[in-house]
Each structure stands twice: as structure tokens, then as C-alpha cells.
Short mmCIF file of C-alpha atoms in Angstrom, two decimals:
data_model
loop_
_atom_site.label_atom_id
_atom_site.label_comp_id
_atom_site.label_asym_id
_atom_site.label_seq_id
_atom_site.Cartn_x
_atom_site.Cartn_y
_atom_site.Cartn_z
CA UNK A 1 -73.75 22.87 20.04
CA UNK A 2 -74.43 24.87 23.17
CA UNK A 3 -71.84 27.58 22.57
CA UNK A 4 -73.05 28.18 19.01
CA UNK A 5 -76.70 28.29 20.01
CA UNK A 6 -75.86 30.81 22.72
CA UNK A 7 -74.00 32.96 20.20
CA UNK A 8 -76.85 32.86 17.68
CA UNK A 9 -79.82 33.11 20.04
CA UNK A 10 -79.17 36.45 21.71
CA UNK A 11 -81.83 38.26 19.70
CA UNK A 12 -81.54 40.03 16.37
CA UNK A 13 -79.44 42.90 17.78
CA UNK A 14 -76.95 40.97 19.93
CA UNK A 15 -76.58 37.73 17.99
CA UNK A 16 -73.25 37.19 16.24
CA UNK A 17 -72.46 35.34 13.03
CA UNK A 18 -70.41 32.18 13.33
CA UNK A 19 -66.97 32.11 11.77
CA UNK A 20 -66.48 29.73 8.85
CA UNK A 21 -64.65 27.29 11.13
CA UNK A 22 -67.31 27.42 13.84
CA UNK A 23 -70.08 26.93 11.26
CA UNK A 24 -68.18 23.93 9.88
CA UNK A 25 -67.93 22.49 13.40
CA UNK A 26 -71.66 23.09 13.93
CA UNK A 27 -72.40 21.25 10.67
CA UNK A 28 -70.22 18.38 11.85
CA UNK A 29 -72.13 18.18 15.13
CA UNK A 30 -75.52 18.34 13.37
CA UNK A 31 -74.94 15.90 10.53
CA UNK A 32 -72.88 13.40 12.53
CA UNK A 33 -75.72 13.04 15.02
CA UNK A 34 -73.99 14.67 17.98
CA UNK A 35 -76.61 17.44 18.24
CA UNK A 36 -79.98 16.52 19.69
CA UNK A 37 -83.20 17.28 17.81
CA UNK A 38 -83.95 20.05 20.29
CA UNK A 39 -80.51 21.60 19.76
CA UNK A 40 -80.90 21.40 15.99
CA UNK A 41 -84.32 23.05 16.12
CA UNK A 42 -82.94 25.80 18.37
CA UNK A 43 -80.00 26.32 16.01
CA UNK A 44 -82.22 26.61 12.93
CA UNK A 45 -84.71 28.98 14.56
CA UNK A 46 -81.90 31.15 15.95
CA UNK A 47 -80.35 31.34 12.48
CA UNK A 48 -83.72 32.29 11.03
CA UNK A 49 -84.04 35.20 13.47
CA UNK A 50 -80.42 36.35 13.09
CA UNK A 51 -80.24 35.78 9.30
CA UNK A 52 -77.53 33.54 7.93
CA UNK A 53 -74.18 34.93 6.78
CA UNK A 54 -72.40 33.95 3.54
CA UNK A 55 -69.61 32.35 5.59
CA UNK A 56 -72.11 30.15 7.44
CA UNK A 57 -73.75 29.14 4.16
CA UNK A 58 -70.37 28.34 2.57
CA UNK A 59 -69.27 26.22 5.53
CA UNK A 60 -72.43 24.10 5.46
CA UNK A 61 -72.29 23.76 1.65
CA UNK A 62 -68.65 22.65 1.72
CA UNK A 63 -69.28 20.23 4.58
CA UNK A 64 -72.19 18.58 2.77
CA UNK A 65 -70.50 18.50 -0.63
CA UNK A 66 -67.68 16.44 0.85
CA UNK A 67 -70.23 13.88 2.03
CA UNK A 68 -72.37 13.80 -1.11
CA UNK A 69 -72.26 11.82 -4.33
CA UNK A 70 -71.37 14.40 -6.94
CA UNK A 71 -72.20 13.98 -10.60
CA UNK A 72 -69.12 13.03 -12.67
CA UNK A 73 -69.10 15.30 -15.70
CA UNK A 74 -66.19 16.55 -17.83
CA UNK A 75 -65.24 20.22 -17.80
CA UNK A 76 -66.43 20.65 -21.38
CA UNK A 77 -69.97 19.99 -20.11
CA UNK A 78 -69.81 21.69 -16.70
CA UNK A 79 -68.52 24.86 -18.38
CA UNK A 80 -71.85 25.05 -20.26
CA UNK A 81 -74.13 23.42 -17.67
CA UNK A 82 -76.75 25.56 -15.90
CA UNK A 83 -78.03 24.73 -12.43
CA UNK A 84 -81.66 25.85 -12.06
CA UNK A 85 -82.20 26.26 -8.35
CA UNK A 86 -85.67 26.87 -6.95
CA UNK A 87 -87.56 26.36 -3.67
CA UNK A 88 -87.41 22.94 -2.05
CA UNK A 89 -90.78 23.33 -0.32
CA UNK A 90 -92.46 22.98 -3.71
CA UNK A 91 -94.75 25.01 -5.90
CA UNK A 92 -98.40 25.99 -5.99
CA UNK A 93 -97.94 28.14 -9.08
CA UNK A 94 -96.96 26.66 -12.44
CA UNK A 95 -93.42 25.21 -12.25
CA UNK A 96 -92.36 26.78 -15.54
CA UNK A 97 -88.74 25.77 -15.04
CA UNK A 98 -89.57 22.14 -15.93
CA UNK A 99 -90.94 22.59 -19.48
CA UNK A 100 -88.47 25.44 -20.05
CA UNK A 101 -85.55 23.19 -19.12
CA UNK A 102 -86.78 20.49 -21.49
CA UNK A 103 -86.91 23.05 -24.32
CA UNK A 104 -83.43 24.32 -23.50
CA UNK A 105 -82.10 20.76 -23.43
CA UNK A 106 -83.69 20.03 -26.81
CA UNK A 107 -81.88 23.05 -28.25
CA UNK A 108 -78.51 21.82 -26.95
CA UNK A 109 -78.16 23.70 -23.65
CA UNK A 110 -77.24 21.33 -20.79
CA UNK A 111 -79.30 21.83 -17.61
CA UNK A 112 -79.50 20.32 -14.15
CA UNK A 113 -82.52 20.46 -11.83
CA UNK A 114 -82.83 19.19 -8.30
CA UNK A 115 -85.12 18.94 -5.27
CA UNK A 116 -86.24 16.53 -2.57
CA UNK A 117 -89.64 15.69 -1.08
CA UNK A 118 -91.86 18.59 -0.08
CA UNK A 119 -91.33 20.53 3.13
CA UNK A 120 -93.17 23.10 5.23
CA UNK A 121 -94.37 25.74 5.20
CA UNK A 122 -95.69 25.50 1.65
CA UNK A 123 -95.80 21.75 1.06
CA UNK A 124 -96.26 22.34 -2.65
CA UNK A 125 -95.46 20.15 -5.64
CA UNK A 126 -91.70 19.60 -5.79
CA UNK A 127 -89.70 19.03 -8.95
CA UNK A 128 -89.10 15.49 -7.68
CA UNK A 129 -92.85 14.83 -7.58
CA UNK A 130 -93.36 16.45 -10.98
CA UNK A 131 -90.64 14.40 -12.66
CA UNK A 132 -92.04 11.23 -11.10
CA UNK A 133 -95.42 12.06 -12.65
CA UNK A 134 -93.66 12.71 -15.97
CA UNK A 135 -92.27 9.15 -15.70
CA UNK A 136 -88.69 10.27 -15.20
CA UNK A 137 -86.91 8.10 -12.59
CA UNK A 138 -85.81 10.13 -9.59
CA UNK A 139 -83.74 7.51 -7.77
CA UNK A 140 -80.92 7.72 -10.29
CA UNK A 141 -77.30 7.32 -9.29
CA UNK A 142 -74.84 10.15 -9.84
CA UNK A 143 -73.44 8.19 -12.79
CA UNK A 144 -76.91 7.77 -14.33
CA UNK A 145 -77.56 11.51 -14.01
CA UNK A 146 -74.23 12.22 -15.70
CA UNK A 147 -75.19 9.93 -18.58
CA UNK A 148 -78.56 11.67 -18.87
CA UNK A 149 -76.92 15.09 -19.12
CA UNK A 150 -74.32 13.87 -21.62
CA UNK A 151 -76.89 12.22 -23.90
CA UNK A 152 -80.00 14.40 -23.44
CA UNK A 153 -78.64 17.68 -22.02
CA UNK A 154 -80.84 17.35 -18.94
CA UNK A 155 -80.62 15.67 -15.58
CA UNK A 156 -82.60 15.61 -12.36
CA UNK A 157 -81.11 14.90 -8.95
CA UNK A 158 -82.95 13.90 -5.79
CA UNK A 159 -80.74 15.85 -3.44
CA UNK A 160 -81.41 13.89 -0.25
CA UNK A 161 -80.60 10.66 -2.09
CA UNK A 162 -77.30 12.09 -3.32
CA UNK A 163 -76.55 13.82 -0.01
CA UNK A 164 -77.64 11.44 2.74
CA UNK A 165 -76.79 13.74 5.69
CA UNK A 166 -79.65 16.04 4.65
CA UNK A 167 -82.15 13.20 4.96
CA UNK A 168 -81.13 12.70 8.61
CA UNK A 169 -82.46 16.11 9.66
CA UNK A 170 -85.67 16.12 7.59
CA UNK A 171 -87.84 15.12 10.57
CA UNK A 172 -86.76 18.24 12.49
CA UNK A 173 -87.28 20.53 9.49
CA UNK A 174 -90.79 19.12 9.07
CA UNK A 175 -91.63 19.73 12.72
CA UNK A 176 -90.44 23.34 13.02
CA UNK A 177 -92.85 24.28 10.18
CA UNK A 178 -90.78 27.24 8.89
CA UNK A 179 -88.02 27.70 6.36
CA UNK A 180 -84.49 27.64 7.70
CA UNK A 181 -81.12 28.46 6.26
CA UNK A 182 -80.80 24.82 5.20
CA UNK A 183 -83.25 25.81 2.44
CA UNK A 184 -80.53 28.06 1.04
CA UNK A 185 -77.73 25.57 1.61
CA UNK A 186 -79.38 22.71 -0.29
CA UNK A 187 -80.11 24.98 -3.25
CA UNK A 188 -76.43 25.90 -3.54
CA UNK A 189 -74.85 22.44 -3.19
CA UNK A 190 -74.13 22.28 -6.93
CA UNK A 191 -73.63 18.52 -7.04
CA UNK A 192 -73.29 18.69 -10.83
CA UNK A 193 -70.31 21.12 -10.70
CA UNK A 194 -72.20 23.49 -13.02
CA UNK A 195 -70.34 26.73 -13.66
CA UNK A 196 -73.59 28.64 -14.19
CA UNK A 197 -76.61 29.02 -11.94
CA UNK A 198 -80.00 30.67 -11.99
CA UNK A 199 -81.21 31.03 -8.41
CA UNK A 200 -84.67 32.00 -7.22
CA UNK A 201 -85.22 34.16 -4.13
CA UNK A 202 -88.32 35.33 -2.27
CA UNK A 203 -87.27 38.74 -1.00
CA UNK A 204 -84.71 41.34 -1.99
CA UNK A 205 -83.59 41.37 1.65
CA UNK A 206 -81.65 38.13 1.03
CA UNK A 207 -80.04 39.35 -2.20
CA UNK A 208 -76.68 40.40 -0.75
CA UNK A 209 -76.23 37.15 1.17
CA UNK A 210 -76.93 35.14 -1.97
CA UNK A 211 -74.67 37.31 -4.12
CA UNK A 212 -71.73 36.77 -1.77
CA UNK A 213 -72.55 33.06 -1.42
CA UNK A 214 -72.57 32.61 -5.20
CA UNK A 215 -69.18 34.30 -5.45
CA UNK A 216 -67.76 32.29 -2.56
CA UNK A 217 -68.92 29.03 -4.14
CA UNK A 218 -67.19 29.63 -7.46
CA UNK A 219 -69.98 30.03 -10.01
CA UNK A 220 -68.72 31.82 -13.12
CA UNK A 221 -72.06 32.98 -14.55
CA UNK A 222 -75.02 33.63 -12.28
CA UNK A 223 -78.45 35.19 -12.30
CA UNK A 224 -80.66 35.71 -9.26
CA UNK A 225 -84.38 36.02 -9.97
CA UNK A 226 -86.99 37.40 -7.61
CA UNK A 227 -89.50 35.02 -9.13
CA UNK A 228 -92.81 33.32 -8.45
CA UNK A 229 -92.84 31.76 -4.96
CA UNK A 230 -89.13 32.40 -4.60
CA UNK A 231 -88.36 30.44 -7.75
CA UNK A 232 -86.30 31.28 -10.82
CA UNK A 233 -89.52 31.58 -12.86
CA UNK A 234 -90.61 35.08 -13.88
CA UNK A 235 -94.38 35.72 -13.73
CA UNK A 236 -96.19 37.37 -16.63
CA UNK A 237 -98.53 39.59 -14.60
CA UNK A 238 -95.78 41.98 -13.47
CA UNK A 239 -92.27 43.20 -14.14
CA UNK A 240 -89.46 40.99 -12.87
CA UNK A 241 -86.18 41.91 -11.26
CA UNK A 242 -83.18 39.85 -12.31
CA UNK A 243 -79.66 40.34 -10.98
CA UNK A 244 -76.62 39.33 -13.00
CA UNK A 245 -73.81 38.52 -10.60
CA UNK A 246 -70.20 39.00 -11.70
CA UNK A 247 -67.02 38.98 -9.61
CA UNK A 248 -67.00 42.77 -9.45
CA UNK A 249 -70.60 43.92 -9.60
CA UNK A 250 -74.30 43.13 -9.65
CA UNK A 251 -76.14 44.27 -12.75
CA UNK A 252 -79.84 44.98 -12.29
CA UNK A 253 -82.10 43.86 -15.15
CA UNK A 254 -85.79 44.71 -15.30
CA UNK A 255 -87.98 42.71 -17.67
CA UNK A 256 -91.58 43.52 -18.50
CA UNK A 257 -93.72 40.89 -20.26
CA UNK A 258 -95.82 43.76 -21.63
CA UNK A 259 -92.88 44.73 -23.85
CA UNK A 260 -93.08 41.39 -25.65
CA UNK A 261 -96.85 40.94 -25.88
CA UNK A 262 -96.79 38.27 -23.18
CA UNK A 263 -98.50 40.06 -20.29
CA UNK A 264 -101.56 38.49 -18.68
CA UNK A 265 -103.49 39.76 -15.66
CA UNK A 266 -102.94 37.65 -12.56
CA UNK A 267 -105.55 34.91 -12.27
CA UNK A 268 -105.72 33.57 -8.72
CA UNK A 269 -107.67 30.53 -9.86
CA UNK A 270 -104.66 29.54 -11.97
CA UNK A 271 -102.13 30.22 -9.23
CA UNK A 272 -102.90 27.19 -7.05
CA UNK A 273 -102.27 23.99 -8.98
CA UNK A 274 -102.31 20.36 -7.94
CA UNK A 275 -99.51 18.02 -8.98
CA UNK A 276 -101.81 16.54 -11.62
CA UNK A 277 -102.62 20.02 -12.93
CA UNK A 278 -98.91 20.79 -13.26
CA UNK A 279 -98.12 17.71 -15.30
CA UNK A 280 -101.20 17.96 -17.52
CA UNK A 281 -100.36 21.55 -18.43
CA UNK A 282 -96.72 20.75 -19.16
CA UNK A 283 -97.59 17.84 -21.43
CA UNK A 284 -100.18 19.87 -23.34
CA UNK A 285 -97.91 22.88 -23.90
CA UNK A 286 -94.92 20.78 -24.96
CA UNK A 287 -97.17 18.97 -27.43
CA UNK A 288 -97.92 22.27 -29.12
CA UNK A 289 -101.48 22.70 -27.93
CA UNK A 290 -102.77 26.29 -28.00
CA UNK A 291 -106.22 26.07 -26.41
CA UNK A 292 -107.41 29.27 -24.75
CA UNK A 293 -107.22 27.75 -21.27
CA UNK A 294 -103.49 27.14 -21.85
CA UNK A 295 -102.65 30.74 -22.81
CA UNK A 296 -101.81 31.90 -19.26
CA UNK A 297 -99.32 29.06 -18.86
CA UNK A 298 -98.02 28.87 -22.44
CA UNK A 299 -97.00 32.53 -22.28
CA UNK A 300 -95.04 31.81 -19.09
CA UNK A 301 -93.11 29.09 -20.89
CA UNK A 302 -92.37 31.34 -23.87
CA UNK A 303 -91.30 34.28 -21.68
CA UNK A 304 -89.03 32.30 -19.38
CA UNK A 305 -87.42 30.11 -22.02
CA UNK A 306 -86.72 33.15 -24.21
CA UNK A 307 -85.13 34.98 -21.27
CA UNK A 308 -82.85 32.04 -20.51
CA UNK A 309 -81.80 31.75 -24.13
CA UNK A 310 -80.98 35.46 -24.06
CA UNK A 311 -79.26 35.57 -20.66
CA UNK A 312 -77.01 32.61 -21.40
CA UNK A 313 -75.99 33.76 -24.87
CA UNK A 314 -78.09 31.42 -27.01
CA UNK A 315 -80.20 34.23 -28.47
CA UNK A 316 -79.12 37.72 -29.48
CA UNK A 317 -82.29 39.27 -28.05
CA UNK A 318 -85.48 38.46 -26.19
CA UNK A 319 -87.33 38.67 -29.49
CA UNK A 320 -85.08 36.07 -31.09
CA UNK A 321 -85.52 33.83 -28.06
CA UNK A 322 -89.30 34.15 -28.27
CA UNK A 323 -89.28 33.16 -31.94
CA UNK A 324 -87.19 30.09 -31.16
CA UNK A 325 -89.48 28.94 -28.33
CA UNK A 326 -92.63 29.39 -30.42
CA UNK A 327 -91.05 27.30 -33.19
CA UNK A 328 -90.11 24.58 -30.70
CA UNK A 329 -93.62 24.43 -29.30
CA UNK A 330 -95.35 24.44 -32.69
CA UNK A 331 -93.18 21.56 -33.86
CA UNK A 332 -93.54 19.63 -30.59
CA UNK A 333 -89.76 19.55 -30.17
CA UNK A 334 -90.04 19.61 -26.38
CA UNK A 335 -92.50 16.71 -26.33
CA UNK A 336 -90.28 14.64 -28.63
CA UNK A 337 -87.24 15.33 -26.47
CA UNK A 338 -89.12 14.40 -23.30
CA UNK A 339 -90.24 11.15 -24.93
CA UNK A 340 -86.67 10.29 -25.95
CA UNK A 341 -85.47 11.03 -22.43
CA UNK A 342 -88.18 8.77 -20.96
CA UNK A 343 -87.39 5.96 -23.38
CA UNK A 344 -83.73 6.06 -22.42
CA UNK A 345 -84.60 4.91 -18.90
CA UNK A 346 -86.91 2.15 -20.12
CA UNK A 347 -84.27 0.79 -22.49
CA UNK A 348 -81.75 0.41 -19.65
CA UNK A 349 -84.05 -1.72 -17.46
#
């Protein structure tokens, strides 16, 4: 590890990116337990200062994929499957991607979500914690997740359970108290072999690295969203910037909730939710409730689900997508689908 740490830790101006092969070797040293905790911490902090390169990301992703349990799905499903990839340190704001994914699954669009236990610096509510509260088992095998996607168009994967090497370095990640480039790597593992991805980012400064990484990793249809808390969820208090990534170019899309009657002023009191708050709101909205205190969150669900229908070709326009989502909510289609998904796990016990 010493030679790679020296190369990375020369300061932001003198540090050099690792080659793909060197990054692979560093991953081998880290995940096979050859690197000490101190060396791993130094490596991660040095990468954070230097900024990771697409080649370094690809090397770590490929190394970990080879040591993970991937989800066995046929090409006819993976060609349609969408990987929704958000922050692994959890959420304080409403995790819209969960109810939205349930609605998409109910309509026939296969989706895969994933996370692990919460991490610093945010220590928010992770998708794993949310699904546990929704009574969806999170310790599923890769085969069980595949069955879930085949039968209900939705699956959740606990990444550290499917990719054990990641669990071995959690204690160091928790102690350094900052995000590292492993946060990007775990989001791009694509253990479901999905050909489409919607990836959340915090800052535009990491856009180019993520664009190249997405291309290197073989996704055929991709959107990058500068969303709430670095997630793929677009807020309704401001315009959102979405980037469609193709092999040749990056198309910039600007969406304004005001254009669709879905804008709401930012309410800081509604931007810091507990895990129990998250689940209560999701259940109420999916059950078609329209109480005034739900408006801020219900509009987020409508806006984001409509956009995903539109982006992935399941609605001809945002307006058509909005109509579909409103119909689903009014008729409690999302709640019924969630109940069927829950029951499927109980019936297999």
C-alpha cells in the first residue's frame, strides 16, 4: 500500500491518479486484509483530497463485483431493469425514491434499490432501514431478490450482505467520519446487471467522473440527477438539473416543478425526518391520503414518479406521467402492490 499512498498523498497539485492495474492491486490489498487500518484510512483520505478518477472507480467496482453475489436475472428483465442509486449515508429529507419505485413496479417497470447500514457524515435513514420498517426482509439472498424482481418488479439488496468485502472495511469508514470514494464505488456495483441507472450526485464537480464511470461500466441508459442530499430525488422547491448520458454526449435537462403546478416553498421543518416519519408518510401517500400536511411530500412523489415514467419511455410527456401517478395514488395501487410484495415473503416462511 505504501507506494500507492505516496502517489496519492502528495497534495492536490502533485498527486497522481493510479492506473487501472495499480488501483486493482490496491483494492486487492485493502479487501484481502493486507492493508492495515491506518493505511486504509490514509488511502481513503488521500483519494478524497486528490479526487478519484474513473479508472480507479472502475478497478474497485470490477474487483468487488467478482467477489459479490450477483442477482441472477435473464436479459429480458435486465434490459428493462432500472438501478436507482442514491447516497449510502442515508437521508434526512423524504426518501421519495422508495414510494416512487413501488409505483413504477406496480405499473410494470422493474426496479432495483440498494443500500447498507448508515454511515458518516450524515447518518441518516438508509433505504435498508426504511424497507425494514416497511416489513420488507433485507437479508434476502441474491436468488430471493431475483424472484422478487421477476414476480413484483421490485427488489432491494443489502449491499454489504451481497458483497462481503465491503463489510470488512466499514469500521474504518465509520471512524474517518467523511465520505470517501468507496461511497461512489458501492453505488455503481450494479449487482442486478441492470442496463439502466439513475444516479444521484451532490455536486456538479463530480459530474464528469460519474459520466465516464457510467460509460466504462456498460450502462446503456443513464440519468444523473443533482438531487436532494445527493440522491436521485428531485426537490419541488427549485429547478433540478438532470443529465442524460449517452455513449457520445451528455444532454442537459432542466425541470421546474412550477411548470407542472407542483412547486412548494422549501419548509425546513419538513426537511429533517426520522425513520418513523419517513415510513408513516410513505404509507399514507401510497394509501391515497390527501391531507394538507401530506401535500409537500405527495407532490414530491407525483413529480419524481412522473419524471421517471417520462425519462424511461413509459409516458409520452411529464403531463401524461403526472396523470398516471395521480390515478395510481387515488386508487391505492401502490399500497396494494406493497401489500402483495410483503405477503410474498410471509408465504415463503
